[in-house]
Amino acid sequence: MIKTKELPKEVTVNSCNLCSPLGASIAFKGIKNCMAILHGSQGCATYIRRYMIAHFREPVDIASSSFTEDTAVFGGGEKLKNGIDNIISQYNPEVIGIATSCLSETIGDDVSRYIQEYQKERTAMNLPEIILTSTPSYNGNHETGFFKTQRALVEHLCSQQEKTEQFTAFINIISPEDIRQLKEIFQSFNYSYILMPDFSDTLDGGSWKEFNKIPPGGTSVDEISRVSSSKTNIEFSICINSKISPGDYLFERFNIPNIQLPIPIGIKATDQLMTALEEITNTTIPINLENQRRRLIDAYSDAHKYIFGKKVAIIGHGDLVYSLASFISEVGMIPLICSTGGTHEKLIPLLTQIAEEYHYPVPQICLDYDHDDIESELEGNDIDLIIGSSKAYKMAKKLKKPLIRIGFPIHDRFGAAAKLTIGYQGTRSLLNEIVNLFIQIQQDENPVGYTYQ
Ligand code: SF4
């Protein structure tokens, strides 16, 4: 059954969508020596910082052009220019990433013109690259903001170049540990690559002797400018709209083939990545990855008795919902409800295909839902497990259902940045978490205990 939110619903309660500039800010944090500024009011930047700090547990600076009542009426050009001046004097960045807020978009602020004026007014200065991404949250969410920013970066920095033996990977919103896992996989194929945006160090760095205003790490301007010399691109999204896809842009402009892959959770999705890498690099899967795959298959068979037939509700952004539904089906569980705050029409045929492949009824697909709507759907439903972000906790507690936290934000548990869920290794770690949860439930519910002496 396919459900979309019945209109009119006057309020969104505990939204599944997060703010579009938040996605843009995560992407900008993956760029080396980059400082993000939100063109809007201070509260928006504070909200974004609060979520990112609670999830990544790192200091997160995001500037704001600090709209006032006057700015909201007469435009924020001067505020933005002052903000950029302050960022340059305080942070000396190589890149300034500007994300627009709902307010600046609503009043129709011409930010591109402000940037041109700023650059003309300061021709004597050695200015950083200034990248603009348009991110009104009423026309998108954190997921769209994340990809729009990647597209803005390649649109701004790439030009025609000779092709080299290299590929580019445009990642989805995954954890820093997942990014490290991806890099390990790529390195195993011993082939040149560019990964963007790489926030594995900037949002999960070590301790420092001296404070760095901009954390070290990230994809450099030089690397992004060389993206157009890649032979192929891999884009980890199958729900993405072509208009915001960096890979589709590079295909249209530079004729670089774009391979769109699911987030590699589960054997099938990871196999798809391996096949793509084998074709790009003209080699076969390295032995270390083949061994990881064999161990994962073994874990699937060991786990079967604990989890077979369990019914699951999945909540997340479109690509995450698809990959989790595919993984859940592989291990013999049933995705009964698949829900997202976005309006991903593409999810419908994709989830239907999974259901047909694994011979169970098509899950209830809830598009454009908030957690309040999902709670109503789950009430009276025979669900064994909810998989979602920390925002699903309230509902899980009320419905007395266990919750596995995955995605963004995870702010009521420790270690979100270290959470590994992708590739054969990550899938195994996610499977362990699910199986152990059900063993724990059996132990808790069994009056005589459930243990080895
Ligand atoms: S008003 Fe818009 S930009 Fe500001 S925090 Fe809310 S959703 Fe984000």
Short mmCIF file of C-alpha atoms and ligand atoms in Angstrom, two decimals:
data_model
loop_
_atom_site.label_atom_id
_atom_site.label_comp_id
_atom_site.label_asym_id
_atom_site.label_seq_id
_atom_site.Cartn_x
_atom_site.Cartn_y
_atom_site.Cartn_z
CA MET A 1 0.00 0.00 0.00
CA ILE A 2 1.36 3.42 -0.90
CA LYS A 3 0.49 6.31 1.37
CA THR A 4 1.25 9.99 1.17
CA LYS A 5 0.37 12.53 3.82
CA GLU A 6 -3.28 13.44 3.59
CA LEU A 7 -3.69 17.16 3.08
CA PRO A 8 -4.46 19.46 4.64
CA LYS A 9 -2.36 18.69 7.69
CA GLU A 10 -1.64 22.00 9.30
CA VAL A 11 1.43 21.04 11.29
CA THR A 12 4.37 18.71 11.03
CA VAL A 13 5.06 16.93 14.30
CA ASN A 14 8.59 15.60 14.85
CA SER A 15 9.55 15.86 11.20
CA CYS A 16 11.48 13.16 9.39
CA ASN A 17 12.97 15.89 7.21
CA LEU A 18 15.81 18.03 8.47
CA CYS A 19 16.72 21.45 7.23
CA SER A 20 18.20 21.67 3.72
CA PRO A 21 21.10 24.00 4.74
CA LEU A 22 22.00 21.39 7.37
CA GLY A 23 22.72 18.93 4.54
CA ALA A 24 24.66 21.70 2.77
CA SER A 25 26.67 22.36 5.95
CA ILE A 26 27.62 18.68 6.30
CA ALA A 27 28.79 18.72 2.66
CA PHE A 28 30.80 21.94 3.14
CA LYS A 29 32.41 20.39 6.24
CA GLY A 30 33.82 17.75 3.90
CA ILE A 31 35.76 20.35 1.90
CA LYS A 32 39.33 21.14 2.93
CA ASN A 33 39.85 24.51 4.61
CA CYS A 34 36.23 25.52 4.01
CA MET A 35 34.00 27.69 6.18
CA ALA A 36 30.23 27.60 5.78
CA ILE A 37 27.97 30.61 6.20
CA LEU A 38 24.21 30.46 6.40
CA HIS A 39 22.54 33.41 4.71
CA GLY A 40 19.68 33.95 7.13
CA SER A 41 18.92 34.48 10.77
CA GLN A 42 21.16 33.32 13.60
CA GLY A 43 18.65 30.78 14.91
CA CYS A 44 18.92 28.72 11.73
CA ALA A 45 22.71 28.45 12.07
CA THR A 46 22.32 27.61 15.78
CA TYR A 47 19.81 24.85 15.02
CA ILE A 48 22.16 23.32 12.46
CA ARG A 49 25.17 23.57 14.77
CA ARG A 50 23.21 22.04 17.64
CA TYR A 51 22.23 19.00 15.59
CA MET A 52 25.69 18.48 14.12
CA ILE A 53 27.49 18.88 17.45
CA ALA A 54 25.12 16.45 19.18
CA HIS A 55 25.55 13.86 16.42
CA PHE A 56 29.27 14.15 15.63
CA ARG A 57 30.38 15.35 19.09
CA GLU A 58 32.85 17.77 17.55
CA PRO A 59 33.06 21.56 17.64
CA VAL A 60 31.13 22.90 14.62
CA ASP A 61 31.46 26.52 13.52
CA ILE A 62 28.88 27.79 11.03
CA ALA A 63 28.72 31.51 10.36
CA SER A 64 25.51 33.44 9.83
CA SER A 65 24.73 36.64 7.97
CA SER A 66 22.51 37.31 10.95
CA PHE A 67 19.29 38.65 9.48
CA THR A 68 17.33 41.25 11.42
CA GLU A 69 13.83 42.65 10.79
CA ASP A 70 15.31 45.30 8.46
CA THR A 71 17.23 42.69 6.47
CA ALA A 72 14.10 40.60 6.09
CA VAL A 73 12.44 43.58 4.38
CA PHE A 74 15.28 45.28 2.48
CA GLY A 75 17.55 42.29 1.70
CA GLY A 76 20.71 40.89 3.23
CA GLY A 77 23.42 42.00 0.78
CA GLU A 78 25.42 44.15 3.19
CA LYS A 79 25.06 41.63 6.01
CA LEU A 80 26.38 38.87 3.77
CA LYS A 81 29.35 40.95 2.59
CA ASN A 82 30.23 41.86 6.19
CA GLY A 83 29.91 38.20 7.13
CA ILE A 84 32.31 37.13 4.37
CA ASP A 85 34.80 39.83 5.46
CA ASN A 86 34.64 38.54 9.03
CA ILE A 87 35.12 34.94 7.97
CA ILE A 88 38.17 35.84 5.89
CA SER A 89 39.77 37.84 8.71
CA GLN A 90 39.03 35.24 11.40
CA TYR A 91 39.36 31.91 9.57
CA ASN A 92 41.36 32.63 6.39
CA PRO A 93 39.60 29.81 4.49
CA GLU A 94 40.35 28.56 0.99
CA VAL A 95 36.62 28.10 0.33
CA ILE A 96 33.54 29.88 1.67
CA GLY A 97 30.33 27.91 1.25
CA ILE A 98 27.12 29.96 1.32
CA ALA A 99 23.85 28.14 1.95
CA THR A 100 20.64 30.13 1.68
CA SER A 101 17.93 29.83 4.34
CA CYS A 102 14.14 29.73 4.00
CA LEU A 103 13.93 33.43 4.84
CA SER A 104 16.47 34.68 2.29
CA GLU A 105 14.83 32.52 -0.39
CA THR A 106 11.35 33.76 0.51
CA ILE A 107 12.28 37.42 0.18
CA GLY A 108 14.05 36.61 -3.11
CA ASP A 109 17.50 37.82 -2.10
CA ASP A 110 19.75 37.86 -5.19
CA VAL A 111 22.74 36.19 -3.56
CA SER A 112 24.59 35.54 -6.83
CA ARG A 113 24.55 39.31 -7.50
CA TYR A 114 25.79 40.04 -3.96
CA ILE A 115 28.73 37.67 -4.53
CA GLN A 116 29.59 39.31 -7.88
CA GLU A 117 29.42 42.77 -6.27
CA TYR A 118 31.59 41.58 -3.38
CA GLN A 119 34.23 40.18 -5.73
CA LYS A 120 34.24 43.41 -7.80
CA GLU A 121 34.47 45.59 -4.69
CA ARG A 122 37.49 43.64 -3.42
CA THR A 123 39.51 42.98 -6.57
CA ALA A 124 42.74 43.87 -4.73
CA MET A 125 42.22 41.05 -2.24
CA ASN A 126 43.17 37.43 -2.77
CA LEU A 127 39.69 36.06 -2.19
CA PRO A 128 38.78 32.45 -1.39
CA GLU A 129 36.52 30.45 -3.71
CA ILE A 130 32.93 31.38 -2.93
CA ILE A 131 30.39 28.61 -3.57
CA LEU A 132 26.68 29.30 -3.41
CA THR A 133 24.04 26.64 -2.86
CA SER A 134 20.34 27.44 -2.89
CA THR A 135 18.71 25.52 -0.05
CA PRO A 136 15.17 26.56 0.87
CA SER A 137 13.84 23.88 3.23
CA TYR A 138 10.31 24.19 1.90
CA ASN A 139 11.65 22.74 -1.33
CA GLY A 140 13.88 19.96 -0.07
CA ASN A 141 15.50 18.55 3.02
CA HIS A 142 18.97 17.68 4.39
CA GLU A 143 19.41 15.06 1.70
CA THR A 144 18.73 17.48 -1.17
CA GLY A 145 20.87 20.18 0.48
CA PHE A 146 23.75 17.67 0.68
CA PHE A 147 23.62 16.77 -3.02
CA LYS A 148 22.87 20.32 -4.24
CA THR A 149 26.08 21.42 -2.52
CA GLN A 150 28.15 18.72 -4.19
CA ARG A 151 26.69 19.80 -7.51
CA ALA A 152 27.40 23.48 -6.81
CA LEU A 153 31.02 22.61 -6.00
CA VAL A 154 31.66 20.75 -9.27
CA GLU A 155 29.71 23.32 -11.30
CA HIS A 156 31.91 26.05 -9.88
CA LEU A 157 35.32 24.35 -9.82
CA CYS A 158 35.44 21.91 -12.75
CA SER A 159 36.48 22.63 -16.34
CA GLN A 160 37.23 20.48 -19.39
CA GLN A 161 40.30 18.28 -18.86
CA GLU A 162 42.09 15.25 -20.29
CA LYS A 163 40.70 12.02 -18.86
CA THR A 164 42.95 10.08 -16.48
CA GLU A 165 42.78 6.62 -14.90
CA GLN A 166 40.74 7.75 -11.91
CA PHE A 167 37.14 7.71 -10.69
CA THR A 168 35.18 10.05 -8.44
CA ALA A 169 32.83 8.89 -5.68
CA PHE A 170 30.03 11.22 -4.60
CA ILE A 171 28.95 9.90 -1.23
CA ASN A 172 25.57 10.04 0.53
CA ILE A 173 25.07 11.18 4.14
CA ILE A 174 26.93 8.38 5.90
CA SER A 175 29.04 8.31 9.06
CA PRO A 176 32.74 9.28 9.19
CA GLU A 177 33.52 5.62 9.97
CA ASP A 178 31.56 4.60 6.86
CA ILE A 179 33.62 7.05 4.79
CA ARG A 180 36.81 5.48 6.15
CA GLN A 181 35.43 2.05 5.23
CA LEU A 182 34.67 3.23 1.68
CA LYS A 183 38.21 4.60 1.34
CA GLU A 184 39.62 1.24 2.51
CA ILE A 185 37.53 -0.54 -0.12
CA PHE A 186 38.72 1.84 -2.84
CA GLN A 187 42.34 1.52 -1.73
CA SER A 188 42.06 -2.27 -1.89
CA PHE A 189 41.45 -1.91 -5.64
CA ASN A 190 44.73 0.03 -5.89
CA TYR A 191 43.32 2.64 -8.28
CA SER A 192 43.26 6.40 -8.16
CA TYR A 193 40.06 8.02 -6.85
CA ILE A 194 38.59 11.24 -5.48
CA LEU A 195 35.98 10.99 -2.75
CA MET A 196 33.80 13.96 -1.98
CA PRO A 197 32.79 15.41 0.38
CA ASP A 198 35.19 13.77 2.84
CA PHE A 199 34.16 14.73 6.38
CA SER A 200 35.76 11.64 7.95
CA ASP A 201 38.41 13.81 9.69
CA THR A 202 36.74 17.22 9.82
CA LEU A 203 33.73 15.84 11.72
CA ASP A 204 35.53 13.00 13.52
CA GLY A 205 39.08 14.18 14.14
CA GLY A 206 41.49 13.26 16.89
CA SER A 207 42.49 15.43 19.82
CA TRP A 208 44.69 18.44 19.00
CA LYS A 209 47.53 20.11 20.89
CA GLU A 210 46.37 23.47 19.55
CA PHE A 211 42.88 24.50 18.55
CA ASN A 212 42.26 24.54 14.80
CA LYS A 213 39.62 27.04 13.77
CA ILE A 214 38.95 24.90 10.71
CA PRO A 215 39.56 21.20 11.44
CA PRO A 216 42.13 19.52 9.18
CA GLY A 217 40.98 17.11 6.47
CA GLY A 218 38.44 17.17 3.66
CA THR A 219 38.44 17.06 -0.14
CA SER A 220 40.66 19.83 -1.50
CA VAL A 221 39.80 22.43 -4.14
CA ASP A 222 42.53 20.91 -6.32
CA GLU A 223 40.91 17.47 -6.05
CA ILE A 224 37.46 18.83 -6.89
CA SER A 225 38.86 20.70 -9.88
CA ARG A 226 40.29 17.36 -11.11
CA VAL A 227 36.93 15.58 -10.83
CA SER A 228 36.28 16.44 -14.50
CA SER A 229 39.33 14.36 -15.49
CA SER A 230 37.82 11.21 -13.97
CA LYS A 231 37.02 8.33 -16.31
CA THR A 232 33.84 7.44 -14.40
CA ASN A 233 31.77 8.71 -11.49
CA ILE A 234 30.06 6.69 -8.80
CA GLU A 235 27.14 8.41 -7.10
CA PHE A 236 25.76 6.73 -3.99
CA SER A 237 22.12 7.58 -4.60
CA ILE A 238 19.44 5.88 -6.61
CA CYS A 239 16.61 8.16 -5.46
CA ILE A 240 18.29 11.40 -6.52
CA ASN A 241 16.59 13.86 -8.83
CA SER A 242 18.71 14.46 -11.94
CA LYS A 243 18.47 18.25 -11.46
CA ILE A 244 20.55 18.10 -8.27
CA SER A 245 22.81 15.18 -9.18
CA PRO A 246 26.52 16.09 -9.46
CA GLY A 247 27.12 12.92 -11.48
CA ASP A 248 24.39 13.74 -14.01
CA TYR A 249 25.77 17.27 -14.36
CA LEU A 250 29.25 15.91 -15.09
CA PHE A 251 27.81 13.48 -17.61
CA GLU A 252 25.93 16.25 -19.42
CA ARG A 253 28.84 18.69 -19.39
CA PHE A 254 31.91 16.43 -19.72
CA ASN A 255 30.40 13.14 -20.91
CA ILE A 256 31.67 11.24 -17.83
CA PRO A 257 29.60 8.09 -17.25
CA ASN A 258 27.70 8.23 -13.96
CA ILE A 259 27.08 4.97 -12.12
CA GLN A 260 24.31 5.44 -9.55
CA LEU A 261 24.53 2.87 -6.78
CA PRO A 262 22.58 2.29 -3.57
CA ILE A 263 24.26 2.99 -0.25
CA PRO A 264 26.17 -0.31 0.08
CA ILE A 265 24.36 -1.92 3.01
CA GLY A 266 23.82 -5.67 2.60
CA ILE A 267 25.41 -8.20 0.29
CA LYS A 268 23.51 -7.28 -2.85
CA ALA A 269 24.20 -3.54 -2.65
CA THR A 270 27.87 -4.13 -1.74
CA ASP A 271 28.19 -6.63 -4.59
CA GLN A 272 26.92 -3.91 -6.93
CA LEU A 273 29.71 -1.64 -5.72
CA MET A 274 32.30 -4.40 -6.19
CA THR A 275 31.08 -5.08 -9.74
CA ALA A 276 31.33 -1.37 -10.57
CA LEU A 277 34.84 -1.19 -9.13
CA GLU A 278 35.91 -4.33 -11.00
CA GLU A 279 34.71 -2.78 -14.27
CA ILE A 280 36.29 0.63 -13.61
CA THR A 281 39.64 -0.77 -12.51
CA ASN A 282 39.62 -3.78 -14.84
CA THR A 283 40.59 -6.08 -11.97
CA THR A 284 38.82 -8.66 -9.83
CA ILE A 285 37.65 -8.20 -6.26
CA PRO A 286 40.68 -8.25 -3.89
CA ILE A 287 41.02 -11.24 -1.58
CA ASN A 288 40.51 -9.20 1.63
CA LEU A 289 37.07 -8.07 0.42
CA GLU A 290 36.18 -11.53 -0.84
CA ASN A 291 37.00 -12.90 2.62
CA GLN A 292 34.84 -10.22 4.25
CA ARG A 293 31.97 -11.30 1.96
CA ARG A 294 32.38 -14.96 2.92
CA ARG A 295 32.32 -14.08 6.62
CA LEU A 296 29.18 -12.02 6.10
CA ILE A 297 27.38 -14.90 4.37
CA ASP A 298 28.35 -17.12 7.29
CA ALA A 299 26.99 -14.50 9.71
CA TYR A 300 23.70 -14.38 7.75
CA SER A 301 23.23 -18.13 8.19
CA ASP A 302 24.19 -17.99 11.89
CA ALA A 303 21.80 -15.09 12.50
CA HIS A 304 18.85 -16.64 10.72
CA LYS A 305 17.35 -18.45 13.72
CA TYR A 306 17.22 -15.25 15.77
CA ILE A 307 15.71 -12.88 13.24
CA PHE A 308 13.85 -14.80 10.53
CA GLY A 309 10.34 -13.46 9.94
CA LYS A 310 10.70 -10.43 12.24
CA LYS A 311 8.68 -7.48 11.01
CA VAL A 312 10.42 -4.14 10.70
CA ALA A 313 9.43 -0.49 10.26
CA ILE A 314 12.14 1.52 8.49
CA ILE A 315 12.34 5.31 8.72
CA GLY A 316 14.94 7.46 7.00
CA HIS A 317 15.83 9.41 3.91
CA GLY A 318 14.97 7.75 0.60
CA ASP A 319 18.29 6.10 -0.19
CA LEU A 320 18.75 4.84 3.35
CA VAL A 321 15.24 3.35 3.40
CA TYR A 322 15.89 1.49 0.15
CA SER A 323 19.25 0.04 1.24
CA LEU A 324 17.91 -0.98 4.65
CA ALA A 325 14.83 -2.62 3.09
CA SER A 326 17.09 -4.56 0.74
CA PHE A 327 19.37 -5.69 3.60
CA ILE A 328 16.45 -6.54 5.90
CA SER A 329 14.94 -8.73 3.17
CA GLU A 330 18.27 -10.50 2.54
CA VAL A 331 18.47 -11.66 6.16
CA GLY A 332 14.93 -13.03 6.20
CA MET A 333 13.21 -10.19 8.01
CA ILE A 334 10.20 -8.39 6.53
CA PRO A 335 10.09 -4.63 5.97
CA LEU A 336 6.42 -4.02 6.78
CA ILE A 337 6.45 -0.22 6.74
CA CYS A 338 8.98 1.93 4.83
CA SER A 339 8.66 5.60 5.60
CA THR A 340 10.42 8.78 4.59
CA GLY A 341 9.92 12.51 4.98
CA GLY A 342 10.76 13.04 1.31
CA THR A 343 8.50 12.52 -1.66
CA HIS A 344 10.62 9.91 -3.42
CA GLU A 345 8.34 8.50 -6.10
CA LYS A 346 11.30 6.35 -7.23
CA LEU A 347 11.08 4.39 -3.97
CA ILE A 348 7.75 2.85 -4.98
CA PRO A 349 8.99 0.67 -7.89
CA LEU A 350 12.27 -0.02 -6.06
CA LEU A 351 10.60 -1.35 -2.90
CA THR A 352 8.00 -3.24 -4.96
CA GLN A 353 10.83 -4.96 -6.80
CA ILE A 354 12.45 -6.06 -3.52
CA ALA A 355 9.13 -7.46 -2.27
CA GLU A 356 8.66 -9.45 -5.49
CA GLU A 357 12.21 -10.76 -5.32
CA TYR A 358 11.82 -12.01 -1.74
CA HIS A 359 8.19 -13.12 -2.09
CA TYR A 360 6.43 -11.02 0.51
CA PRO A 361 3.67 -8.43 0.15
CA VAL A 362 4.75 -4.96 -0.95
CA PRO A 363 5.46 -2.97 2.25
CA GLN A 364 3.34 -0.02 3.23
CA ILE A 365 5.30 2.85 1.64
CA CYS A 366 4.73 6.14 3.46
CA LEU A 367 6.03 9.22 1.62
CA ASP A 368 6.14 12.77 2.99
CA TYR A 369 5.44 11.48 6.51
CA ASP A 370 6.47 12.88 9.90
CA HIS A 371 7.09 10.72 12.98
CA ASP A 372 3.62 11.54 14.27
CA ASP A 373 2.03 10.08 11.11
CA ILE A 374 4.29 7.04 11.33
CA GLU A 375 3.32 6.48 14.96
CA SER A 376 -0.35 6.38 13.93
CA GLU A 377 0.48 3.80 11.25
CA LEU A 378 2.42 1.66 13.73
CA GLU A 379 -0.24 1.67 16.42
CA GLY A 380 -1.89 -1.74 16.42
CA ASN A 381 0.63 -3.02 13.89
CA ASP A 382 2.51 -6.18 14.69
CA ILE A 383 6.01 -4.71 14.38
CA ASP A 384 9.04 -6.34 16.05
CA LEU A 385 11.59 -3.60 15.39
CA ILE A 386 11.88 0.03 14.34
CA ILE A 387 14.98 1.20 12.48
CA GLY A 388 15.34 4.98 12.39
CA SER A 389 17.20 7.95 13.79
CA SER A 390 17.07 9.21 17.39
CA LYS A 391 13.97 11.16 16.40
CA ALA A 392 12.07 7.85 16.42
CA TYR A 393 12.93 7.23 20.09
CA LYS A 394 9.82 8.90 21.54
CA MET A 395 7.55 6.83 19.35
CA ALA A 396 9.46 3.62 20.03
CA LYS A 397 9.21 4.21 23.79
CA LYS A 398 5.48 4.94 23.62
CA LEU A 399 4.78 1.89 21.46
CA LYS A 400 7.19 -0.26 23.52
CA LYS A 401 9.11 -1.32 20.42
CA PRO A 402 12.90 -1.72 20.19
CA LEU A 403 14.76 0.86 18.12
CA ILE A 404 17.99 0.45 16.17
CA ARG A 405 19.44 3.89 15.54
CA ILE A 406 20.84 4.60 12.12
CA GLY A 407 21.09 7.69 9.92
CA PHE A 408 21.04 11.29 11.11
CA PRO A 409 20.64 12.51 13.81
CA ILE A 410 21.77 10.07 16.48
CA HIS A 411 21.98 12.34 19.47
CA ASP A 412 20.74 10.12 22.30
CA ARG A 413 23.47 7.52 21.90
CA PHE A 414 27.24 7.81 21.94
CA GLY A 415 29.43 7.08 18.92
CA ALA A 416 27.34 8.04 15.87
CA ALA A 417 30.50 9.13 14.05
CA ALA A 418 32.03 5.69 14.65
CA LYS A 419 28.96 3.72 13.54
CA LEU A 420 29.86 1.36 10.70
CA THR A 421 27.06 0.07 8.47
CA ILE A 422 28.39 -0.07 4.92
CA GLY A 423 30.32 -2.64 2.93
CA TYR A 424 30.53 -6.29 3.97
CA GLN A 425 32.17 -5.30 7.28
CA GLY A 426 29.61 -2.63 8.10
CA THR A 427 26.70 -4.88 7.22
CA ARG A 428 28.08 -7.51 9.57
CA SER A 429 28.35 -4.99 12.34
CA LEU A 430 24.74 -3.84 11.77
CA LEU A 431 23.57 -7.46 11.69
CA ASN A 432 25.34 -8.14 15.01
CA GLU A 433 23.57 -5.16 16.57
CA ILE A 434 20.14 -6.39 15.41
CA VAL A 435 20.70 -10.01 16.46
CA ASN A 436 22.02 -8.99 19.88
CA LEU A 437 18.99 -6.78 20.39
CA PHE A 438 16.65 -9.74 19.85
CA ILE A 439 18.76 -11.99 22.11
CA GLN A 440 18.55 -9.28 24.78
CA ILE A 441 14.75 -9.15 24.38
CA GLN A 442 14.53 -12.95 24.76
CA GLN A 443 16.65 -12.77 27.89
CA ASP A 444 14.57 -9.97 29.35
CA GLU A 445 11.26 -11.68 28.63
CA ASN A 446 12.22 -15.20 29.70
CA PRO A 447 11.23 -15.85 33.36
CA VAL A 448 13.90 -18.50 33.83
CA GLY A 449 16.59 -16.58 32.03
CA TYR A 450 18.22 -17.38 28.76
CA THR A 451 21.87 -17.95 29.27
CA TYR A 452 24.80 -20.30 29.29
CA GLN A 453 26.11 -21.14 32.76
S1 SF4 B 1 13.81 28.33 8.95
FE1 SF4 B 1 14.50 27.02 7.22
S2 SF4 B 1 16.71 27.34 7.12
FE2 SF4 B 1 16.04 28.07 9.13
S3 SF4 B 1 16.32 26.29 10.48
FE3 SF4 B 1 14.18 26.27 9.77
S4 SF4 B 1 14.22 24.91 8.00
FE4 SF4 B 1 16.35 25.52 8.38
#
